[in-house]
Structures are given as C-alpha cells and as structure tokens.
mmCIF file of C-alpha atoms in Angstrom:
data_model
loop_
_atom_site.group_PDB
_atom_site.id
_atom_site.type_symbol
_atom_site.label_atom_id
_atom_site.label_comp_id
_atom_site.label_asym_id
_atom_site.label_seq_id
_atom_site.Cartn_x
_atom_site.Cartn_y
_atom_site.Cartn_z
ATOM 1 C CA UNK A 1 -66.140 -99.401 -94.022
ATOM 2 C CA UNK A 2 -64.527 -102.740 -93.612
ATOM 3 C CA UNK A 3 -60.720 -102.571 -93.236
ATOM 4 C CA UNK A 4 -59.968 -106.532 -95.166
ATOM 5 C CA UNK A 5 -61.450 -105.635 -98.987
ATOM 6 C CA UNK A 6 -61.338 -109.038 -99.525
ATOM 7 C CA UNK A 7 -62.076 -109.462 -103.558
ATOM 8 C CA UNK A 8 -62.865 -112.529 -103.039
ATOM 9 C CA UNK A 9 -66.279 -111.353 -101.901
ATOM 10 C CA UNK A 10 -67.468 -110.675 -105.184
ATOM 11 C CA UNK A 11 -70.535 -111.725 -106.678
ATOM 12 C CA UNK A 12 -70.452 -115.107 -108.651
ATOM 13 C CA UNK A 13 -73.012 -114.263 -111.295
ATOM 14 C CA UNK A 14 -74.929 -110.876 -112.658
ATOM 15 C CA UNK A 15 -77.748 -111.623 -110.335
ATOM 16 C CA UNK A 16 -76.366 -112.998 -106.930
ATOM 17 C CA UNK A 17 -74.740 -109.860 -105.234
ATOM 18 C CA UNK A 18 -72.288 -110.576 -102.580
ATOM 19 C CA UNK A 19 -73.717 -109.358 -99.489
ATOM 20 C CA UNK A 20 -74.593 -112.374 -96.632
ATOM 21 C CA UNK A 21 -75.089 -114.561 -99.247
ATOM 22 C CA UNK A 22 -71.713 -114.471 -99.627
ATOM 23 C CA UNK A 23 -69.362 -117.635 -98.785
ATOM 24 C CA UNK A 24 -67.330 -115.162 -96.664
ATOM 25 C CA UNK A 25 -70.203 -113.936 -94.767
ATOM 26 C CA UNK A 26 -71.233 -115.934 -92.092
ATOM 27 C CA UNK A 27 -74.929 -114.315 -90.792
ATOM 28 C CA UNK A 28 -77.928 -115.042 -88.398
ATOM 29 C CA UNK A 29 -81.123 -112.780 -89.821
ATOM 30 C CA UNK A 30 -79.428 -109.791 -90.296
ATOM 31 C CA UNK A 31 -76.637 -110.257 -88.640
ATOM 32 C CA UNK A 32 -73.248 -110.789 -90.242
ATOM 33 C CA UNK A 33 -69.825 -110.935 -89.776
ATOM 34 C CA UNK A 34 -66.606 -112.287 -91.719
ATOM 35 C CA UNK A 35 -62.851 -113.189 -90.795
ATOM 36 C CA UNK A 36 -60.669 -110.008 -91.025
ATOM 37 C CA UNK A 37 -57.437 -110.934 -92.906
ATOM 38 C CA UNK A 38 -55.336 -108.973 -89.828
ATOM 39 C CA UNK A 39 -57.429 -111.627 -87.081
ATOM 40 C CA UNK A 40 -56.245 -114.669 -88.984
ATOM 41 C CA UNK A 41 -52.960 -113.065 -89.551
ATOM 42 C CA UNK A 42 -52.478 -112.281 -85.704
ATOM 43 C CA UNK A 43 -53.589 -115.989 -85.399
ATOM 44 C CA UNK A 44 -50.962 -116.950 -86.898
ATOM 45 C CA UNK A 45 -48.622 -114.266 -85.426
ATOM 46 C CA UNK A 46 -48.194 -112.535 -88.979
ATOM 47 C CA UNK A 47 -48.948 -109.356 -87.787
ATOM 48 C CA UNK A 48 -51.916 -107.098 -86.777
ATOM 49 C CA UNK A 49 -54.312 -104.431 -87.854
ATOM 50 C CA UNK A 50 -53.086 -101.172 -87.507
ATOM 51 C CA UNK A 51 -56.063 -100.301 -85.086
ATOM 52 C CA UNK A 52 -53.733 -102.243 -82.414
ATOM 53 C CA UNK A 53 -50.790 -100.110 -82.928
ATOM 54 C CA UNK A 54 -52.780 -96.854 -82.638
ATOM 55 C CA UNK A 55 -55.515 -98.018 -80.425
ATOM 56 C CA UNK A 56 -54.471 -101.079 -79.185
ATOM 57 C CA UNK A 57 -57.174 -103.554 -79.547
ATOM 58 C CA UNK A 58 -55.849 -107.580 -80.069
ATOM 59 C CA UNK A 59 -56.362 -108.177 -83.655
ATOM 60 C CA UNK A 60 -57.138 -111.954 -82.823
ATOM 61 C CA UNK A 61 -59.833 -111.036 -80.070
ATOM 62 C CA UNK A 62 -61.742 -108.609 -82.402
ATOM 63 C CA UNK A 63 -65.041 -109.739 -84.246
ATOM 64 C CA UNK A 64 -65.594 -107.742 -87.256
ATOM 65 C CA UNK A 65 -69.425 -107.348 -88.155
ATOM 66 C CA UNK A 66 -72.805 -105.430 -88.473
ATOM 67 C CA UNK A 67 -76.367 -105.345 -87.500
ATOM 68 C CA UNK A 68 -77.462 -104.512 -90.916
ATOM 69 C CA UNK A 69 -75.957 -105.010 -94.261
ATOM 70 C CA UNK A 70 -77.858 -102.406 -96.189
ATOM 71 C CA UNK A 71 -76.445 -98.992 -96.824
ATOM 72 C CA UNK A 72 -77.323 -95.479 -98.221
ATOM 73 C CA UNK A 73 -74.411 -94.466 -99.734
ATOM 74 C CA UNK A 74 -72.931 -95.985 -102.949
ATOM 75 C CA UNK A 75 -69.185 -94.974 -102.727
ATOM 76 C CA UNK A 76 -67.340 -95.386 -105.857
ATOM 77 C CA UNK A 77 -64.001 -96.730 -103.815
ATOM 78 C CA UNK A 78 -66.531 -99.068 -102.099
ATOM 79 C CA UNK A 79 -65.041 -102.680 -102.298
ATOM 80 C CA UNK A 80 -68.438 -104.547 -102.163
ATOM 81 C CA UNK A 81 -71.374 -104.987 -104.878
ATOM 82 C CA UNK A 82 -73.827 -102.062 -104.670
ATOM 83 C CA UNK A 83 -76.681 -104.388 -106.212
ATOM 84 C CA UNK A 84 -76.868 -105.909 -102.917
ATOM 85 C CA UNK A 85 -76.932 -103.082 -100.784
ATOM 86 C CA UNK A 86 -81.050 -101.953 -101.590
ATOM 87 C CA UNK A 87 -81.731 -99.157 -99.374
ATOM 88 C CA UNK A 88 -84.798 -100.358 -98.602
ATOM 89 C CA UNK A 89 -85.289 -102.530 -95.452
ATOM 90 C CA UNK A 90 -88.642 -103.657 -95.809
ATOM 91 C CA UNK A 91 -90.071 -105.634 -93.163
ATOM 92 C CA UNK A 92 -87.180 -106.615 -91.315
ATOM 93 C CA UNK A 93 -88.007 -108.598 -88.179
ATOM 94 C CA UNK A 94 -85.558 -106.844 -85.941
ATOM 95 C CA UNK A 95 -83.594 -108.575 -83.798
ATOM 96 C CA UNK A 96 -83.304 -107.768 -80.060
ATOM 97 C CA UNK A 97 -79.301 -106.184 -79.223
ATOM 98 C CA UNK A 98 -78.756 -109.257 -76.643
ATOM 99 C CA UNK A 99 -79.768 -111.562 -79.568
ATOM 100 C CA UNK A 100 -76.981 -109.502 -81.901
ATOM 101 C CA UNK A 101 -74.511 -109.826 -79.280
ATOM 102 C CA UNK A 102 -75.084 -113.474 -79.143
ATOM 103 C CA UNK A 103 -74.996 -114.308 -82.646
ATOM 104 C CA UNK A 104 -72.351 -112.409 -83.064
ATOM 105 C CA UNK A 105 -70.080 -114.015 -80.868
ATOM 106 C CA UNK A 106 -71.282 -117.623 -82.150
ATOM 107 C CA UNK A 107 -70.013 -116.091 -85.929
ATOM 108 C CA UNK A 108 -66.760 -115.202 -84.235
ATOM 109 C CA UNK A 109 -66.432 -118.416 -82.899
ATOM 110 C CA UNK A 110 -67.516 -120.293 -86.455
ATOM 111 C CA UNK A 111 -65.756 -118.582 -88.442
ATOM 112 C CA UNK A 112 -61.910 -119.023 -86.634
ATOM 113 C CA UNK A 113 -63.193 -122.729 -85.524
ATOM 114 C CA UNK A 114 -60.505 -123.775 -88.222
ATOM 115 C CA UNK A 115 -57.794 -122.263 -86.615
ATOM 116 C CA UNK A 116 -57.974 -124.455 -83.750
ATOM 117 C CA UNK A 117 -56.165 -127.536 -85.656
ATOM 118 C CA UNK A 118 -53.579 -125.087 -87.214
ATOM 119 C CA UNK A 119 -50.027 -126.163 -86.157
ATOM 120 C CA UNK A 120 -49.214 -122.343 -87.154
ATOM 121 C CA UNK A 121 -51.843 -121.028 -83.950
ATOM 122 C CA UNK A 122 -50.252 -121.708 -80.691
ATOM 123 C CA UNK A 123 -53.319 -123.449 -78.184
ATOM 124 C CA UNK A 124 -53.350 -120.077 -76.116
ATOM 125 C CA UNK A 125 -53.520 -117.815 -78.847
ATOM 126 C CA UNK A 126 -56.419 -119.770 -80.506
ATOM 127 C CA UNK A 127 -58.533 -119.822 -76.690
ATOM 128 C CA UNK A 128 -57.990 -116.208 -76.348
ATOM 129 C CA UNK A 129 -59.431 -115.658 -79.616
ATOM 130 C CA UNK A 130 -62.498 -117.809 -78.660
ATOM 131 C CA UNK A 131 -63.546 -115.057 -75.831
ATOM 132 C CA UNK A 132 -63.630 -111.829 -78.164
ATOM 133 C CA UNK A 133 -62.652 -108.934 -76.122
ATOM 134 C CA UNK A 134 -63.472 -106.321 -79.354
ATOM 135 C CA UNK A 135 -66.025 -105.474 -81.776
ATOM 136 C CA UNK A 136 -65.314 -103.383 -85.004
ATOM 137 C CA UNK A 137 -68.940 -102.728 -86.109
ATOM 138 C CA UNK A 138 -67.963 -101.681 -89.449
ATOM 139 C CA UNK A 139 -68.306 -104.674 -91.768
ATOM 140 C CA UNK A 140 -70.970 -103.911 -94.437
ATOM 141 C CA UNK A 141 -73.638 -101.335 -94.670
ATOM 142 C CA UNK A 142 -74.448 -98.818 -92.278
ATOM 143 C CA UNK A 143 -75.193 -99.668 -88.417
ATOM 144 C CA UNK A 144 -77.252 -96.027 -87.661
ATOM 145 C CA UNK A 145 -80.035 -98.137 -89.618
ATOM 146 C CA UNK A 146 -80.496 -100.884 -86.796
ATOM 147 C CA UNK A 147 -82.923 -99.318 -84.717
ATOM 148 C CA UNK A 148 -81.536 -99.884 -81.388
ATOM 149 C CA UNK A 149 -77.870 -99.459 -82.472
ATOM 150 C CA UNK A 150 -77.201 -97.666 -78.711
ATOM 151 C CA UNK A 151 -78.889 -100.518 -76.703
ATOM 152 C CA UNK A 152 -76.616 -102.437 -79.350
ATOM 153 C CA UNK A 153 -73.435 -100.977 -78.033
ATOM 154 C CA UNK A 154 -74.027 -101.427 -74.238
ATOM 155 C CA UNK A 155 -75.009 -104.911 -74.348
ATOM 156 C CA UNK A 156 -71.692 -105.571 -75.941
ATOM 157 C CA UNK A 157 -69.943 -103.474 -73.288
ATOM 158 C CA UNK A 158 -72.095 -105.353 -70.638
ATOM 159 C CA UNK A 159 -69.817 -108.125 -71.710
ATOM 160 C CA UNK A 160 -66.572 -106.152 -71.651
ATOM 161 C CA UNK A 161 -66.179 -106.267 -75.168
ATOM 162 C CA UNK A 162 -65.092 -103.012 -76.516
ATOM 163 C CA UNK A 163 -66.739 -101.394 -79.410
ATOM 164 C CA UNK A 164 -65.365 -99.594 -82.432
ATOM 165 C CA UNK A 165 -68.581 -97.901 -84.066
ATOM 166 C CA UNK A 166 -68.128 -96.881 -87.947
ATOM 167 C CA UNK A 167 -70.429 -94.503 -89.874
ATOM 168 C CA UNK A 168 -70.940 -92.228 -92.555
ATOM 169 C CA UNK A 169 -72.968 -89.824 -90.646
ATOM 170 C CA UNK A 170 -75.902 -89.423 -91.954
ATOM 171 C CA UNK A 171 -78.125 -90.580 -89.099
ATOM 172 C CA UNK A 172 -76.691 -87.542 -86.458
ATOM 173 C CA UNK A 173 -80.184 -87.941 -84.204
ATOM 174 C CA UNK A 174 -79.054 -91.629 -83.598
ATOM 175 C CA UNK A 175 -75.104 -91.165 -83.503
ATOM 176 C CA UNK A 176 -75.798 -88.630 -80.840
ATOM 177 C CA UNK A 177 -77.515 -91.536 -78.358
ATOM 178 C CA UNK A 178 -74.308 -93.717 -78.867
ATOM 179 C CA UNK A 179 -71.626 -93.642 -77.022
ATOM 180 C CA UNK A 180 -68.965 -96.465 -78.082
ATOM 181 C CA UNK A 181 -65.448 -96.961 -77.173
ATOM 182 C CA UNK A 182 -64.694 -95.569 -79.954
ATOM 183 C CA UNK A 183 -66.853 -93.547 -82.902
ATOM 184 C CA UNK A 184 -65.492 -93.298 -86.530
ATOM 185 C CA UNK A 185 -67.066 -91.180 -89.301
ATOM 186 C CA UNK A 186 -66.267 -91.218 -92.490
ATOM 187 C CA UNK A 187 -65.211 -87.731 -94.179
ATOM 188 C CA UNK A 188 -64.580 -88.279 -97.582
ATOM 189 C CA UNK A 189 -64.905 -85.089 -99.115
ATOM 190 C CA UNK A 190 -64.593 -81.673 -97.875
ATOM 191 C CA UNK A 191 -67.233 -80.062 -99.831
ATOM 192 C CA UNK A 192 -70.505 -81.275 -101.516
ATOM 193 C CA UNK A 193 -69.623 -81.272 -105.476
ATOM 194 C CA UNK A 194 -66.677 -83.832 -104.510
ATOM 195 C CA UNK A 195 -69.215 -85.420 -101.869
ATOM 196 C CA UNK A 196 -71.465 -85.869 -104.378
ATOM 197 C CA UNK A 197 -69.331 -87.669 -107.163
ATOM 198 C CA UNK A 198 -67.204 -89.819 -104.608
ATOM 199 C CA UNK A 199 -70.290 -90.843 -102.175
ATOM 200 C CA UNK A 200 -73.017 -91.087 -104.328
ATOM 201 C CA UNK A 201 -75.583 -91.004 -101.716
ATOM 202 C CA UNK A 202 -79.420 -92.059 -101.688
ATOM 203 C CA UNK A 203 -80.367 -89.535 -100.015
ATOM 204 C CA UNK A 204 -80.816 -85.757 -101.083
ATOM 205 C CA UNK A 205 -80.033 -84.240 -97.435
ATOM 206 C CA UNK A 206 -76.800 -86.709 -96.298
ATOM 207 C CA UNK A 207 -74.278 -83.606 -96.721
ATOM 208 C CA UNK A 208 -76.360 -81.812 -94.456
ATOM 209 C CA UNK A 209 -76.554 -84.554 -92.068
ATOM 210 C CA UNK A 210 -72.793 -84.957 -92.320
ATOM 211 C CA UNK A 211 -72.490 -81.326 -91.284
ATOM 212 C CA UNK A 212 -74.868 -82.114 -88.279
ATOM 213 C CA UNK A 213 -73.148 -85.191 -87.413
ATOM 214 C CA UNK A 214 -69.961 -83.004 -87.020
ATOM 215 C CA UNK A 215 -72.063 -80.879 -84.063
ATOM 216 C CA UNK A 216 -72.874 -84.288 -82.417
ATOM 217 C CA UNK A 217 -69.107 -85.052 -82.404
ATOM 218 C CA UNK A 218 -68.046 -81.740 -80.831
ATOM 219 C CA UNK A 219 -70.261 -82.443 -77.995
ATOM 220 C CA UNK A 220 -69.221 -86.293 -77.280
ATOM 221 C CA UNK A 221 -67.293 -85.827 -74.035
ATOM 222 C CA UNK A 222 -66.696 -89.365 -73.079
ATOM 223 C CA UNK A 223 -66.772 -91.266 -76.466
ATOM 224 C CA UNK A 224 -63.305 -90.783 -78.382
ATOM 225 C CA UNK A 225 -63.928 -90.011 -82.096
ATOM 226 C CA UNK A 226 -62.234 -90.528 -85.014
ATOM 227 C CA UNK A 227 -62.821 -88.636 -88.443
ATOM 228 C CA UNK A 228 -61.549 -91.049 -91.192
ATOM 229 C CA UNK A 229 -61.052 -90.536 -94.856
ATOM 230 C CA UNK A 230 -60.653 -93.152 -97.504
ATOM 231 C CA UNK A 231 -58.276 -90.894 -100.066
ATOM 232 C CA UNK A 232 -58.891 -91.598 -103.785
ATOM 233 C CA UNK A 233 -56.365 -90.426 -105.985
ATOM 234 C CA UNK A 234 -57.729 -88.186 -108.862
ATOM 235 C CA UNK A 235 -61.145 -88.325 -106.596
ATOM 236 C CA UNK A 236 -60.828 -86.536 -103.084
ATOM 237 C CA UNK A 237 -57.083 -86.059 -102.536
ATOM 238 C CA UNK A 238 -56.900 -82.846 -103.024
ATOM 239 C CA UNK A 239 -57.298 -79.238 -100.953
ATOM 240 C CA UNK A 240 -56.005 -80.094 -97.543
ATOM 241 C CA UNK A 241 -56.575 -76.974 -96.021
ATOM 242 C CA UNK A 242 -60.686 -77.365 -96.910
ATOM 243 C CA UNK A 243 -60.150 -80.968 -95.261
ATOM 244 C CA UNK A 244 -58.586 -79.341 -92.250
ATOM 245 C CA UNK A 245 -61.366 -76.652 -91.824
ATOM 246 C CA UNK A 246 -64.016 -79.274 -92.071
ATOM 247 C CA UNK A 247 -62.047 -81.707 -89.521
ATOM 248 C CA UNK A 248 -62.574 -78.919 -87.469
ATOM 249 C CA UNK A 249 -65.785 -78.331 -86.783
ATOM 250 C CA UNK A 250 -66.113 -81.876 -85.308
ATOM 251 C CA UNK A 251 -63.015 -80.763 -82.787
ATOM 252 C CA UNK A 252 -61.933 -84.772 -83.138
ATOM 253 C CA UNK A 253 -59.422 -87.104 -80.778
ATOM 254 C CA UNK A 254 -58.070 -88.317 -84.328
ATOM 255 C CA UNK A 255 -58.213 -88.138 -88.003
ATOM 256 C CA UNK A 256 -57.362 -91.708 -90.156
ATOM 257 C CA UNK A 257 -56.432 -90.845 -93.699
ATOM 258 C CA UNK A 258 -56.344 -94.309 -95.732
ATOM 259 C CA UNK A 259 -55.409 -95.385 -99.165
ATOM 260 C CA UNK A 260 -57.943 -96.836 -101.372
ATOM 261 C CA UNK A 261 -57.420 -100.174 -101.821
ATOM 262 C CA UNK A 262 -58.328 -101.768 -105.777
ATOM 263 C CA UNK A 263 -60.072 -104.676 -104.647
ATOM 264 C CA UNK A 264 -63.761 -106.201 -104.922
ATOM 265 C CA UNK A 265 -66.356 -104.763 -107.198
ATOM 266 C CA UNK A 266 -64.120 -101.233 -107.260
ATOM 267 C CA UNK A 267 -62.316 -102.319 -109.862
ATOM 268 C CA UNK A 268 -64.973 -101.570 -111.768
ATOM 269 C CA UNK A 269 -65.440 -97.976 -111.413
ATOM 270 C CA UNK A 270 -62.106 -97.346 -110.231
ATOM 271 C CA UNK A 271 -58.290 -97.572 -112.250
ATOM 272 C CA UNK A 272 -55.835 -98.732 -109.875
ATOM 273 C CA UNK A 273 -54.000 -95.507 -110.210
ATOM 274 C CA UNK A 274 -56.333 -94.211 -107.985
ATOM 275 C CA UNK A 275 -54.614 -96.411 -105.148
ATOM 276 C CA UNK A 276 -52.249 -93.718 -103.853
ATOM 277 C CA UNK A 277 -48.706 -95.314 -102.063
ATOM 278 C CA UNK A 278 -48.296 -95.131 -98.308
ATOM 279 C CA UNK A 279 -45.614 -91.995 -98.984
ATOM 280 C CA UNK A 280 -48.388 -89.996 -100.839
ATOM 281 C CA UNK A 281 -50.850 -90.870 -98.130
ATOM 282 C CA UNK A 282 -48.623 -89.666 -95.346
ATOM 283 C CA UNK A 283 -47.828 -86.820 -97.270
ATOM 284 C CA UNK A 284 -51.410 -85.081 -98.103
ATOM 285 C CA UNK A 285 -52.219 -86.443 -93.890
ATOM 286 C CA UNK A 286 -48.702 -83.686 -93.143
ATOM 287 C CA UNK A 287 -50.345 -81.218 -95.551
ATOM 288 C CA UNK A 288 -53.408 -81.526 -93.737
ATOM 289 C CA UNK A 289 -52.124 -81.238 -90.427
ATOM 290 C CA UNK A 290 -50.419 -78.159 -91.276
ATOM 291 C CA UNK A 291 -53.870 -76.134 -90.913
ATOM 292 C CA UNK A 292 -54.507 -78.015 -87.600
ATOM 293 C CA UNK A 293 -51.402 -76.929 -85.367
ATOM 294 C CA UNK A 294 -52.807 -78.809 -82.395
ATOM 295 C CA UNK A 295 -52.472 -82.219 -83.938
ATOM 296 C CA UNK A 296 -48.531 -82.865 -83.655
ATOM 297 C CA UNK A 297 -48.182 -86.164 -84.323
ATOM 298 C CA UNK A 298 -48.224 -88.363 -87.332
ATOM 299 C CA UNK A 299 -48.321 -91.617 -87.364
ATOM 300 C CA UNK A 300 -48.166 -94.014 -90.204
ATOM 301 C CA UNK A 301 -48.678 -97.986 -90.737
ATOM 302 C CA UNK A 302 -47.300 -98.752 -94.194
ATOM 303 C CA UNK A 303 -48.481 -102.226 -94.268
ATOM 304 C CA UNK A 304 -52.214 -100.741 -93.933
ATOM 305 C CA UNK A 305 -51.314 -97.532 -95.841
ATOM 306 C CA UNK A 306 -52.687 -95.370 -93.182
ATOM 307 C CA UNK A 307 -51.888 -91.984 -91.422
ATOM 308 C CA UNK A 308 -52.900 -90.835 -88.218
ATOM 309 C CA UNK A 309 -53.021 -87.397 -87.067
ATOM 310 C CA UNK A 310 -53.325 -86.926 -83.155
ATOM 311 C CA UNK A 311 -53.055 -84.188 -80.322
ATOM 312 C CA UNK A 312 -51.303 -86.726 -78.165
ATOM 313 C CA UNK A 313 -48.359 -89.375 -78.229
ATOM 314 C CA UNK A 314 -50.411 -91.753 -76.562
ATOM 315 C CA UNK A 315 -52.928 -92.796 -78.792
ATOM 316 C CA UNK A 316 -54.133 -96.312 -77.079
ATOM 317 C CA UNK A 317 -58.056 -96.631 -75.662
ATOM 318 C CA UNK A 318 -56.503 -96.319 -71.685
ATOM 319 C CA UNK A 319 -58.789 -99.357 -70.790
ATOM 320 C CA UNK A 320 -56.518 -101.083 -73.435
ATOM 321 C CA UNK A 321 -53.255 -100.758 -71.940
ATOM 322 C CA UNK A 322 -50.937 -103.795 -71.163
ATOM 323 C CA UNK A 323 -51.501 -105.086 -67.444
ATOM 324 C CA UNK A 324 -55.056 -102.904 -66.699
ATOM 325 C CA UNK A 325 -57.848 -104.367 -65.075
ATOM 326 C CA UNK A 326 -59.776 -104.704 -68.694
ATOM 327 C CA UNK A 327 -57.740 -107.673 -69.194
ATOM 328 C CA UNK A 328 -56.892 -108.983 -65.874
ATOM 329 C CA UNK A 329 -61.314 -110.005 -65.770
ATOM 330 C CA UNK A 330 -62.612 -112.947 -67.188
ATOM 331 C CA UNK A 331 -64.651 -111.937 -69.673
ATOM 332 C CA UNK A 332 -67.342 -114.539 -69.134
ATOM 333 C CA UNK A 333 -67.751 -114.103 -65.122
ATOM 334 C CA UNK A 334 -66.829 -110.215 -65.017
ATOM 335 C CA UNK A 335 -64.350 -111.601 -62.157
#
C-alpha cells in the first residue's frame, strides 16, 4: 500500500523477514513508520509525492505509517516479504489510539532528525517538517485490523493532522465507522478469477467483502474516497469496461490507476515487464474512463506513473488549499 517500494527493505537472510525489524522501519509495539522517499525529497526541495499535486498534502509534513504491520492479503506485485506478514495477531497488547498518535509523531520526528544538519534543507523547511500536518496510514499491512482504527483517525484529527486511510477492503463493518480525510481502497481486479491470482488472499470470503466494502463507499457522504488500482502488466491490465462497471458501484470522488513498480521482494514473483510505462498507464486509466462519462478529467504524474480520473478540475482536500485556516493554526495550540 506504501507509495516508496523501497528494495532496500528486503530481508537480510532466509529467516529474518523485513517487516519492523527492518533497519528502515522505525516502530514502538506495533507501531511503525518509515521515511517516504517523496518526504526526504521535498526536504530537500527535489520534488513531491504526487498526492500533493492531486490532493495537496506537503510531502515534507506527512508521516507515513500503520497501526499494524500484519496483513491478509499476499499480493503478488506486493514490494515487501510475505514471510513477515503472519495473519495471525496473537496476543497483541493493543495500544490505546492517543498512544499511536504519539508514537507516531516521535517516529516522524526520529526518523527526519538527520535532516536537520543537511546544508541541502533550508532551517524552515526542516521545522515545518517537525510539526506533521498529514498522515498516510498506508505503510505495511492492513490498518482495518487495529481494533480501534476509527478512534485512531480522530485522535489524529484532534491534532489537525489530516488522514489518508488505505485498505483493501475486506473489513467493510469497520471501514464503514471511519471517516478519514480521505479513504483509499484498493481495486485490483475486476472480477474474482483475476482477484484471486493477483491478491492471493487469506481469506475465503475477501471478494465478497470487497463487494460490500463498495456499498459502504456509496454511502460515505462526508469522507472523500478514492478507488485505487496497482496495474500489473500481463496480470490485471486488462478489460476496462469490467473495471469501470465495478468502479461504479462504489459511486467514488476518484479512481488512482498506478504502475507496478519492480522493487523489494516482487522481483521474485514478478518479471519487470510487468512494470507498465506511464503512457500505457494513462492509456488503459482513458480506456477506463470511457465507460464512466462523468469522470472528465485525467490527470497524470509521470514521475509517480500514476493516473487520476476525477468528476472535477479541482481535485485538492478544500481544507488543504493555500492561505485556509488549516494552515494559518498552530498545530500544537489549535490557535
């Protein structure tokens, strides 16, 4: 779910899977989080996710991390080492959202530390990231499986930090408490036989819950959602009018169609001719959008390899936009 497949997260040996153990995890009990390469690039004013060009967020401001690293899906374009992802959570002492919050924002704060003694970070750049204003909860593993995942989300807006859920849907009873800035779920097939070879999931019923979690995103008034599919060439990329009819039924804001990337442990079950180009990506996102006449716009960010299909030109989080009272507070009084 993470947007920086970094490869160098790979396990060291045939029994140490990367998951926090990993050098570029930083984690607190089971919370984690890890330096996006777009947060250190905006550091250094390099550049910045593409999330800030369609949404908005500050690429340097945003903590990228998750309440729980283990998953129940094993997807074969999946960048990280499945051996380490045990469904099972065993007896987990559960930490309280404020105590997520908190250790989250200490991780933050650890992990760009560094950046403070880089001539290439200008002082006011480097403060600003040291009071995150954004949290993409979308590192590793699937959030739905922290037990108080919506409590989660409000005590991070309680702070006026802005939250960009990701999930694969296959919790829809607990997606359908939370109400984030912004909720992603992955789509990445349009029907179960391709579902089942590209996903890989533990569980017998998640293409049913899929289906259901598409309900729960029809009837999210407030909460903007975004359907996004990771497109594997040779895998999923293919029948974009059955993509278009299933994008339906969740009646999104958005749909994200992104290139898989050949990094990490999908090298091995993955060629890297399954990495389509940015053209072929924006491409099969037109095809799609031709069976969904109300989304007119594309919009693509080559350096991410990433299409957007909206209803709207405007495409930022309002609360987001330049000179708004969001960023006029001080994060830390609320003044």
């Amino acid at each position: 779910m993470s947007d920086s497949a970094d490869p160098g997260s790979s396990a060291d040996g045939d029994d140490a899977p990367a998951q926090v153990s990993s050098p570029d995890y930083h984690s607190e009990n089971h919370t984690a989080a890890q330096t996006c390469g777009w947060t250190a690039n905006a550091l250094r004013g390099e550049g910045c996710c593409y999330k800030k060009v369609y949404y908005g967020i500050e690429s340097h401001r945003c903590i990228q991390m998750t309440p729980v690293v283990k998953c129940n899906e094993r997807c074969v374009f999946c960048w990280r080492d499945h051996r380490g992802h045990a469904y099972e959570l065993g007896d987990v002492e559960w930490d309280d959202p404020e105590a997520v919050v908190d250790a989250s924002i200490r991780l933050q704060k650890k992990l760009l530390s560094g950046f403070g003694g880089n001539d290439e970070v200008p002082r006011e750049v480097f403060e600003e990231a040291m009071e995150p204003r954004h949290v993409a909860i979308s590192l590793d593993g699937e959030p739905t499986l922290y037990p108080y995942l919506p409590e989660l989300l409000e005590a991070f807006h309680d702070r006026d930090i802005t939250t960009f859920l990701v999930s694969n849907g296959t919790r829809p009873e607990v997606l359908r408490e939370c109400d984030p800035t912004q909720l992603y779920v992955s789509v990445d097939a349009a029907e179960r036989h391709t579902f089942d070879r590209v996903v890989k999931a533990v569980e017998d019923d998640a293409w049913d819950r899929l289906l259901e979690t598409m309900g729960v995103l029809r009837e999210k008034e407030e909460t903007r959602t975004v359907l996004r599919t990771t497109l594997v060439d040779g895998e999923n990329m293919h029948h974009p009018d059955w993509y278009a009819g299933f994008y339906q039924q969740a009646d999104p804001d958005f749909v994200e169609l992104k290139a898989y990337m050949h990094v990490g442990h999908s090298q091995g079950r993955l060629d890297r001719s399954s990495m389509p180009d940015h053209e072929e990506v924006v491409a099969f996102a037109e095809r799609v959008g031709e069976y969904m006449p109300e989304f007119t716009e594309v919009k693509g960010v080559p350096s991410s390899r990433v299409a957007l299909l909206s209803k709207t030109t405007d495409t930022w989080v309002p609360k987001l936009e330049k000179d708004s009272e969001f960023w006029e507070r001080d994060p830390m009084t609320g003044d």
